[in-house]
Short mmCIF file of C-alpha atoms and ligand atoms in Angstrom, two decimals:
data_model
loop_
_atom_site.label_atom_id
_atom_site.label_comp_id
_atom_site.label_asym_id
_atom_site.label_seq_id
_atom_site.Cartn_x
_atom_site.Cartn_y
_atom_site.Cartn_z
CA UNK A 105 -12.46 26.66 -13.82
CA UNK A 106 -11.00 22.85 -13.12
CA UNK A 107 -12.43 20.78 -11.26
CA UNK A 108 -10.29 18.79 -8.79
CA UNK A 109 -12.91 15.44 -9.39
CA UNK A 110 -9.88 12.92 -8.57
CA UNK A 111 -7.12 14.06 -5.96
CA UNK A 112 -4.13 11.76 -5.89
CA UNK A 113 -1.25 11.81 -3.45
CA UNK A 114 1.98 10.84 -2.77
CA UNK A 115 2.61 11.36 0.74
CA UNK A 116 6.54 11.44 0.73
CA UNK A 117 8.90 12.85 4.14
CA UNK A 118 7.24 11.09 7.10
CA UNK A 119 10.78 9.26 7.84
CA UNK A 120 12.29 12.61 7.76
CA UNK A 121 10.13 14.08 9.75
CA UNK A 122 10.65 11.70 12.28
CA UNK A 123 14.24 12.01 12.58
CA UNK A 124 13.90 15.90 12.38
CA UNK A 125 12.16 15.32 15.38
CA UNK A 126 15.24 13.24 17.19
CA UNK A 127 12.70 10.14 16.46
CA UNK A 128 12.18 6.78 15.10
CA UNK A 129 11.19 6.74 12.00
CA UNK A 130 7.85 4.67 12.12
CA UNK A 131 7.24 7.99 14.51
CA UNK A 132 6.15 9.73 11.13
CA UNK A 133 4.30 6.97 9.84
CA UNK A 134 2.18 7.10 13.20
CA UNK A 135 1.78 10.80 12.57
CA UNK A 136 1.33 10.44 9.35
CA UNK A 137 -1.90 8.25 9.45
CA UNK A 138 -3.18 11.29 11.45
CA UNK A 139 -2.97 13.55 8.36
CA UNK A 140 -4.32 10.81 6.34
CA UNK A 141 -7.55 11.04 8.41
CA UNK A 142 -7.22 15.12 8.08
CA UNK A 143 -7.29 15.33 4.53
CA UNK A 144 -9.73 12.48 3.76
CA UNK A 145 -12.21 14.37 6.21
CA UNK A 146 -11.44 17.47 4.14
CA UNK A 147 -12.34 15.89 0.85
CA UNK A 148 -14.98 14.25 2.11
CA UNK A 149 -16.59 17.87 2.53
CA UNK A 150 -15.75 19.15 -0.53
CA UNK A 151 -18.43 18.82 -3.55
CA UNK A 152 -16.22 18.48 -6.06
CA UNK A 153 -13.82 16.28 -5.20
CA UNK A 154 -14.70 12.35 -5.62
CA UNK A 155 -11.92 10.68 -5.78
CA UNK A 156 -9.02 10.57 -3.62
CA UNK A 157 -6.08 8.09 -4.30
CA UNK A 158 -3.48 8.17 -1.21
CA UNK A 159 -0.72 6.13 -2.01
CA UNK A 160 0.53 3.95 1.37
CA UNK A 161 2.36 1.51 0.44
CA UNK A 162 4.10 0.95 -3.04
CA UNK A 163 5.33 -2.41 -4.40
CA UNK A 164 8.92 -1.50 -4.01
CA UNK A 165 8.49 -0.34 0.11
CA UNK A 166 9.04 -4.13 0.50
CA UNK A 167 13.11 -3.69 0.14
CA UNK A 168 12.54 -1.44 3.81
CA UNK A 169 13.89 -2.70 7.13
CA UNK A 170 11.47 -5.85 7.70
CA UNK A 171 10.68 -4.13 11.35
CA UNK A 172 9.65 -0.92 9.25
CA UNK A 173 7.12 -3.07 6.87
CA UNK A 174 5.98 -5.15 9.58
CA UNK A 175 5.23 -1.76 11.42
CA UNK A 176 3.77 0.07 8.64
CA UNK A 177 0.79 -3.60 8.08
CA UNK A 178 0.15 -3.16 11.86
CA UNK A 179 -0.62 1.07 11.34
CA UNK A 180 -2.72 0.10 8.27
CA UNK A 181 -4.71 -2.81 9.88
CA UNK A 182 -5.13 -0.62 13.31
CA UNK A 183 -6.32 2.68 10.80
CA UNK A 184 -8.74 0.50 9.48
CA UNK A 185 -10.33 -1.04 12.30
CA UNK A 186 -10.16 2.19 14.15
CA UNK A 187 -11.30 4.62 11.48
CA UNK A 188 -14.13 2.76 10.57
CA UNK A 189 -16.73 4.43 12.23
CA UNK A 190 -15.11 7.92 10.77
CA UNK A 191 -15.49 6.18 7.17
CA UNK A 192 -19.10 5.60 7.69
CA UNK A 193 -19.77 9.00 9.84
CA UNK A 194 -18.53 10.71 6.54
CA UNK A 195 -19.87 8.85 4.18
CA UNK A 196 -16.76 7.81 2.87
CA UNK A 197 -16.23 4.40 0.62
CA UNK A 198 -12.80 2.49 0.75
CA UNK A 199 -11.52 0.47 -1.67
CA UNK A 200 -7.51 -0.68 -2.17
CA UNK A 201 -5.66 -0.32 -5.30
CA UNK A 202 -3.01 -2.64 -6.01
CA UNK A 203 -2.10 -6.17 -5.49
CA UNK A 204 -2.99 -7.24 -1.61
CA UNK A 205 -2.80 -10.95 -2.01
CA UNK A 206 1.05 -10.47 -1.04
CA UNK A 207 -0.37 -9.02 2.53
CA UNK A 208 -0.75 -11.63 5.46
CA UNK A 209 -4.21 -13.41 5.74
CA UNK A 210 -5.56 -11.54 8.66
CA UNK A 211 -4.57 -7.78 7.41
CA UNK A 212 -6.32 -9.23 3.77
CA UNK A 213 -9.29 -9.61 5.87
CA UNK A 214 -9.32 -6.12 7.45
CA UNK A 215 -9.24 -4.70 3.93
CA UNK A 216 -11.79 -6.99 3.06
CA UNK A 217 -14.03 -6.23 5.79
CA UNK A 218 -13.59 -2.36 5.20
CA UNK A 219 -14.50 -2.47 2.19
CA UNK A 220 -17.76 -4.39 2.56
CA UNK A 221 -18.61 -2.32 4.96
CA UNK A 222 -18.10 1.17 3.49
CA UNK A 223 -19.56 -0.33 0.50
CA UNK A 224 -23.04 1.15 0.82
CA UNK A 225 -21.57 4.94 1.12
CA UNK A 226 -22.20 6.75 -1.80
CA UNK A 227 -19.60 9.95 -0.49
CA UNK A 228 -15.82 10.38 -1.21
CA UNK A 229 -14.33 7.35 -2.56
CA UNK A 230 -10.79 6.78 -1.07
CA UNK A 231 -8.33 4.53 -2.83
CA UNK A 232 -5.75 3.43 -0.57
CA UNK A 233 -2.84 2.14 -2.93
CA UNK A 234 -1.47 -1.11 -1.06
CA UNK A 235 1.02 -3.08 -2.72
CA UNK A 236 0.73 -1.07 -5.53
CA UNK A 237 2.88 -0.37 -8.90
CA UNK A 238 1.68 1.03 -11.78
CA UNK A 239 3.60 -1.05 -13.68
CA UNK A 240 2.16 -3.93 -11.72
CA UNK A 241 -1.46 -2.79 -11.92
CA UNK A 242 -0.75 -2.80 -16.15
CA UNK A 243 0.89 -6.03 -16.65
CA UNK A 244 -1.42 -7.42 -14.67
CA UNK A 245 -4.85 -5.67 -16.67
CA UNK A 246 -2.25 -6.68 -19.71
CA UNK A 247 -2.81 -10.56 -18.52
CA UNK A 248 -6.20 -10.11 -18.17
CA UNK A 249 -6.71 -9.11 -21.81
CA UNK A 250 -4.36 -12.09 -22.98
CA UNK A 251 -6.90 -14.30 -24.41
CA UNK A 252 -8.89 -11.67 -26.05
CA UNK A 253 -9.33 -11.78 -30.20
CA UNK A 254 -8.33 -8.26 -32.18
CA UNK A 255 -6.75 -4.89 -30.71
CA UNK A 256 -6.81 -4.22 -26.84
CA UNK A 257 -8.19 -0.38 -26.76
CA UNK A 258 -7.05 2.36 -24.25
CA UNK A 259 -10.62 1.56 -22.93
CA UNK A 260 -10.31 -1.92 -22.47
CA UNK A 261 -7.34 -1.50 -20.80
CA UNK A 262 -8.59 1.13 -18.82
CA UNK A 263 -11.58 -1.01 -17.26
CA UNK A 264 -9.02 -3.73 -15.88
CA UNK A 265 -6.92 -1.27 -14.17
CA UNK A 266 -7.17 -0.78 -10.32
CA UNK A 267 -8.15 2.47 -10.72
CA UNK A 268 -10.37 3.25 -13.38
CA UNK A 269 -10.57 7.16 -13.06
CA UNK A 270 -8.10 9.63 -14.73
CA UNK A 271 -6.26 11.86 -11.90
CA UNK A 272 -7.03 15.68 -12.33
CA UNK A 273 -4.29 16.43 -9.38
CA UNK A 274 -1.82 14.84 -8.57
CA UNK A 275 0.85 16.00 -5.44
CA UNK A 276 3.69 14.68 -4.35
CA UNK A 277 4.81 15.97 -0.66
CA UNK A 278 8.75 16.01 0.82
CA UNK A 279 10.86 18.24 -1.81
CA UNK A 280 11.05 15.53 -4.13
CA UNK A 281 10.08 15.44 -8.08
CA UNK A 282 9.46 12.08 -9.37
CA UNK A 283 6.27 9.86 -9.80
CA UNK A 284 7.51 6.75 -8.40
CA UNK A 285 5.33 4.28 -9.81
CA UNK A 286 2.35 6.29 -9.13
CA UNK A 287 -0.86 6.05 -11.48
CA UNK A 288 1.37 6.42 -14.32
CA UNK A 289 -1.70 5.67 -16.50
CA UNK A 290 -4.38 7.56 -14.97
CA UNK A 291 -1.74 10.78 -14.53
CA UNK A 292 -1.58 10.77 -18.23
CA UNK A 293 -2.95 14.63 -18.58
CA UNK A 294 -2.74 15.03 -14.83
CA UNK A 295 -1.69 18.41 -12.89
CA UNK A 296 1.40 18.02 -10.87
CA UNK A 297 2.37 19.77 -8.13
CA UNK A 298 5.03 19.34 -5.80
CA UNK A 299 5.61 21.03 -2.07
CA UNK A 300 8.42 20.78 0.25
CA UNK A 301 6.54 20.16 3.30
CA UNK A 302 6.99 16.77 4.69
CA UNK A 303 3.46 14.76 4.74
CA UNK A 304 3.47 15.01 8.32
CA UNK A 305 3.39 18.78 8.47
CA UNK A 306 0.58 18.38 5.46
CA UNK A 307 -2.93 20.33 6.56
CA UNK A 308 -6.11 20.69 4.91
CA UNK A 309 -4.95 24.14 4.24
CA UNK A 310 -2.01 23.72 2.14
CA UNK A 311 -4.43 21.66 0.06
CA UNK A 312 -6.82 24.12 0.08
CA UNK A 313 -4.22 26.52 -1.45
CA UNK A 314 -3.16 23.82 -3.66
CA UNK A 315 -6.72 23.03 -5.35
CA UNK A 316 -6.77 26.84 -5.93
CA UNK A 317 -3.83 27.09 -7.84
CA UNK A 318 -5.15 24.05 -9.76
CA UNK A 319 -8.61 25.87 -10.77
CA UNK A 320 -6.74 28.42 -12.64
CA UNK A 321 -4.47 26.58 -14.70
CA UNK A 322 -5.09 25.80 -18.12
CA UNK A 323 -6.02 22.46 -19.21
CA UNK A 324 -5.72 21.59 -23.07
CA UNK A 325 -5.40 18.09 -22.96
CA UNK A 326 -3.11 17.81 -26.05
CA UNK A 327 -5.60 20.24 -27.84
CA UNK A 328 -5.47 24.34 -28.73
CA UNK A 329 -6.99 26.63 -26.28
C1 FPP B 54 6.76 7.81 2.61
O1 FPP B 54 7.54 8.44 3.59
C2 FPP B 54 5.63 7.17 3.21
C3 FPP B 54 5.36 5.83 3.14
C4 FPP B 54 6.20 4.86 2.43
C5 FPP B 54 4.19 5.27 3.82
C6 FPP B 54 2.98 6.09 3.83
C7 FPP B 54 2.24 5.80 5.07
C8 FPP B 54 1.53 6.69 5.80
C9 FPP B 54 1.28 8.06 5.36
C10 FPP B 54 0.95 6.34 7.11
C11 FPP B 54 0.07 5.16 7.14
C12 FPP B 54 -1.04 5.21 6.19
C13 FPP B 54 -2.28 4.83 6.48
C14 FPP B 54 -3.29 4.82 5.42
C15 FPP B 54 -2.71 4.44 7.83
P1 FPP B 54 9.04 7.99 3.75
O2 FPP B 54 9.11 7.01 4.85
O3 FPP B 54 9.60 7.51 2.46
O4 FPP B 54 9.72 9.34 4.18
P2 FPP B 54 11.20 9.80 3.86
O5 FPP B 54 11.27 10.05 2.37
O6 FPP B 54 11.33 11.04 4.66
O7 FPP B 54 12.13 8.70 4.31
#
């Protein structure tokens, strides 16, 4: 049977939700934060799972309404200060993926702080992809590399990314089928699965069913079964 190790999510529809709803937009980012706090508690509880990657905000959500972005920083710093507590109750260690120098000073320091703090728990791990591109996170493991003699390896290049752990599962919720500069690396022999529900409407229980489906598929990783 798989093992789900690394869980990796795109959590896709909280807009739509929203207006669904005959509200705001930033409404299903609010709610959405909620499920982000469901499903981290989840994993945190499960034995197999040690990874989970939640992507929040990508390097392209920049071209959104500035009142959206500036919304969506003040959800993320709030989550983090709030949450906390949560974190360290579960045993749960935080770290960002992608490029957060481009944040302001103060949320920088939140993430910062988090981190430190979290630091110590030897739980879940949960990557919260901020800022974050794939193709970012590549050229910039690329640059890293520059100035090194001979052939860069997969495993060189793998110890500069962000993320340094190959995703077993990877979903995407809200109907749609793309990757959208997601851990295009790390997804490399990934499981995909998609699901129509909108993140908001996303419960521990349709993951549940989803990591079951995932045990019995077959895995070959470019090999013969
Ligand atoms: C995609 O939905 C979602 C985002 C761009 C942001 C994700 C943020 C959250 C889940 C909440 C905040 C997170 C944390 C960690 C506190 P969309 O707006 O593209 O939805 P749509 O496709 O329906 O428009």
């Amino acid at each position: 049977m798989n093992k789900a190790k690394h869980i990796a999510i795109i959590m896709d529809g909280n807009g739509r939700w929203a207006e669904l709803q005959g509200k705001k937009r930033v409404k299903g980012h609010e709610e959405g934060a909620k499920v982000v706090k469901a499903i981290t508690t989840y994993c945190s509880h499960s034995k197999e799972i040690e990874y989970l990657t939640l992507y929040a905000f990508s390097t392209e959500n920049w071209k959104r309404p500035r009142l959206e972005v500036e919304f969506l920083m003040k959800l993320l710093d709030n989550y983090l200060k709030k949450e906390l507590q949560t974190y360290l109750e579960l045993n749960v260690r935080f770290e960002p993926v992608g490029d957060i120098r481009a944040f302001s000073k103060s949320l920088q320091k939140t993430i910062r702080m988090i981190e430190e703090k979290t630091a110590h728990c030897d739980g879940l791990v949960q990557y919260l992809a901020l800022n974050y591109g794939a193709q970012d996170e590549i050229i910039r493991a690329v640059n890293k590399l520059k100035n090194i003699e001979g052939n860069i390896t997969t495993e060189m290049l793998s110890n500069q990314l962000d993320c340094k752990h190959a995703v077993d599962l990877l979903i995407r919720t809200g109907g749609d089928h793309r990757l959208s500069n997601f851990l295009l690396w790390q997804s490399a022999y990934a499981e995909l699965f998609f699901t129509e529900t909108l993140w908001p409407d996303f419960t521990p229980k349709d993951l549940e069913k989803i990591i079951k489906k995932f045990t019995k598929v077959e895995r070959r990783f470019g090999g013969l079964k």
